[in-house]
Protein backbone atom coordinates (compact mmCIF):
# COMPACT_ATOMS: atom_id res chain seq x y z
CA ARG A 1 -3.99 -43.41 -32.03
CA ALA A 2 -0.35 -42.67 -32.67
CA ARG A 3 1.09 -39.31 -31.70
CA ALA A 4 3.39 -37.35 -33.92
CA LEU A 5 6.96 -36.90 -32.67
CA ASP A 6 8.88 -33.64 -32.65
CA PRO A 7 11.70 -34.19 -35.18
CA ARG A 8 14.26 -32.29 -33.05
CA THR A 9 13.63 -33.88 -29.65
CA GLY A 10 11.75 -37.10 -30.41
CA VAL A 11 9.12 -36.17 -27.78
CA PRO A 12 5.46 -36.64 -28.68
CA VAL A 13 3.80 -33.39 -29.74
CA ARG A 14 0.66 -32.61 -27.76
CA SER A 15 -1.02 -30.15 -30.04
CA ARG A 16 -0.21 -27.82 -32.88
CA ARG A 17 -2.83 -25.30 -31.83
CA ARG A 18 -1.52 -22.10 -30.33
CA ARG A 19 -3.21 -20.62 -27.32
CA ALA A 20 -4.44 -17.08 -27.53
CA ALA A 21 -2.09 -14.63 -25.85
CA LYS A 22 -3.45 -13.46 -22.51
CA THR A 23 -3.35 -9.84 -21.51
CA ALA A 24 -1.57 -8.99 -18.28
CA ILE A 25 -4.76 -7.67 -16.72
CA GLU A 26 -7.67 -10.04 -17.19
CA ARG A 27 -9.34 -9.66 -13.82
CA ALA A 28 -8.46 -8.57 -10.32
CA PRO A 29 -7.85 -11.18 -7.61
CA ALA A 30 -10.86 -11.93 -5.43
CA GLY A 31 -11.30 -9.61 -2.47
CA THR A 32 -8.91 -6.90 -3.63
CA ALA A 33 -9.79 -3.24 -3.92
CA VAL A 34 -6.77 -2.51 -6.13
CA ARG A 35 -7.74 -1.24 -9.58
CA ALA A 36 -5.57 -1.65 -12.66
CA SER A 37 -6.28 -0.09 -16.04
CA ARG A 38 -4.60 1.00 -19.20
CA VAL A 39 -4.69 4.66 -20.15
CA GLY A 40 -3.12 5.23 -23.54
CA GLY A 41 0.23 3.44 -23.43
CA GLU A 42 0.44 3.53 -19.63
CA LEU A 43 -0.49 1.04 -16.93
CA LEU A 44 -2.29 2.72 -14.03
CA ILE A 45 -2.52 0.87 -10.68
CA GLU A 46 -4.61 2.50 -7.95
CA VAL A 47 -4.57 1.34 -4.33
CA PRO A 48 -7.49 2.89 -2.42
CA SER A 49 -7.41 3.86 1.24
CA LYS A 50 -8.17 1.19 3.85
CA GLY A 51 -10.87 3.25 5.53
CA LEU A 52 -11.66 3.65 9.21
CA ARG A 53 -12.84 0.08 9.68
CA ALA A 54 -9.53 -1.45 8.52
CA ALA A 55 -7.37 1.00 10.48
CA SER A 56 -9.45 1.05 13.67
CA GLY A 57 -6.75 -0.72 15.74
CA THR A 58 -4.01 1.77 14.90
CA PHE A 59 -6.38 4.72 15.19
CA GLY A 60 -7.81 3.57 18.52
CA PHE A 61 -4.38 2.93 20.01
CA ALA A 62 -3.13 6.36 18.84
CA VAL A 63 -6.12 8.05 20.54
CA VAL A 64 -5.60 6.16 23.82
CA TRP A 65 -1.82 6.76 23.72
CA ASN A 66 -2.13 10.50 23.13
CA ALA A 67 -4.89 10.86 25.75
CA PHE A 68 -2.69 9.17 28.36
CA VAL A 69 0.35 11.27 27.39
CA ALA A 70 -1.78 14.43 27.71
CA PHE A 71 -2.97 13.35 31.15
CA TRP A 72 0.58 12.50 32.25
CA THR A 73 1.99 15.79 30.89
CA VAL A 74 -0.62 17.90 32.69
CA SER A 75 -0.08 15.94 35.91
CA ALA A 76 3.72 16.25 35.63
CA ALA A 77 3.52 19.99 34.95
CA ALA A 78 1.21 20.53 37.94
CA GLY A 79 3.22 18.37 40.34
CA GLY A 80 6.82 18.73 39.26
CA GLY A 81 7.12 21.74 36.99
CA LEU A 82 7.86 22.25 33.31
CA LEU A 83 11.21 20.48 33.38
CA PHE A 84 9.57 17.29 34.64
CA ALA A 85 6.79 17.63 32.03
CA ALA A 86 9.44 18.01 29.30
CA PHE A 87 10.26 14.33 29.75
CA SER A 88 6.98 13.61 27.92
CA LEU A 89 8.27 15.12 24.63
CA PRO A 90 9.53 11.77 23.22
CA PHE A 91 6.14 10.25 24.01
CA TRP A 92 4.35 13.11 22.23
CA SER A 93 6.61 12.47 19.26
CA ALA A 94 5.75 8.77 19.24
CA GLY A 95 2.06 9.67 19.52
CA ALA A 96 2.33 12.03 16.56
CA VAL A 97 3.96 9.30 14.47
CA MET A 98 1.19 6.85 15.41
CA ALA A 99 -1.52 9.41 14.64
CA ARG A 100 0.04 10.18 11.25
CA LYS A 101 0.27 6.46 10.44
CA ALA A 102 -3.36 5.97 11.42
CA PHE A 103 -4.40 8.95 9.27
CA GLN A 104 -2.46 7.53 6.32
CA GLU A 105 -4.11 4.10 6.71
CA ILE A 106 -7.54 5.70 6.86
CA ALA A 107 -7.23 8.28 4.09
CA GLU A 108 -4.19 7.62 1.87
CA GLU A 109 -4.61 6.49 -1.74
CA THR A 110 -1.60 5.38 -3.79
CA THR A 111 -1.25 5.52 -7.57
CA LEU A 112 1.48 3.82 -9.60
CA THR A 113 1.76 4.82 -13.26
CA ILE A 114 4.03 2.77 -15.51
CA SER A 115 4.83 3.77 -19.08
CA PRO A 116 7.30 2.08 -21.43
CA ASP A 117 10.07 4.49 -20.38
CA THR A 118 9.17 5.84 -16.93
CA TYR A 119 7.22 5.21 -13.76
CA SER A 120 5.75 7.43 -11.06
CA LEU A 121 4.41 6.65 -7.60
CA LYS A 122 2.21 9.10 -5.71
CA SER A 123 0.41 8.86 -2.35
CA VAL A 124 -2.36 11.35 -1.62
CA ALA A 125 -4.36 11.78 1.61
CA ALA A 126 -7.13 14.36 1.98
CA GLY A 127 -5.99 16.15 -1.16
CA ARG A 128 -2.41 16.50 0.10
CA VAL A 129 0.51 14.70 -1.52
CA MET A 130 2.14 12.60 1.21
CA ALA A 131 4.88 11.06 -0.95
CA ALA A 132 5.86 11.09 -4.61
CA GLY A 133 8.62 9.61 -6.71
CA SER A 134 9.43 8.81 -10.30
CA GLY A 135 12.18 7.32 -12.40
CA GLU A 136 13.19 5.79 -15.64
């Protein structure tokens, strides 16, 4: 069976049938919890929280870290005074950052809304907006 040649290039033409245009969102990748949907003329992408099981390493380390810093601070205050205990302040700060990160991993949900002209990104944890941004 002879194939027809494209008159411009001289390359055999495979098929004249056009494929149906695919939509950008046909199905989510396997194993993902991310949800994408269209609301009106906007694309809405929702990233759910990881939950306690996924963030257990960060959460567990933050608990152990802060427990040890509390023990060290109390011991330093009892044995060397408040000035000596004040050296634990950077470690309390690091513990607070770890605890906040663990809380965000456990409870934070992120939503990205894209419209033809603008976008917005919002992260919410326990009903409180943790971060938000938008642009054109």
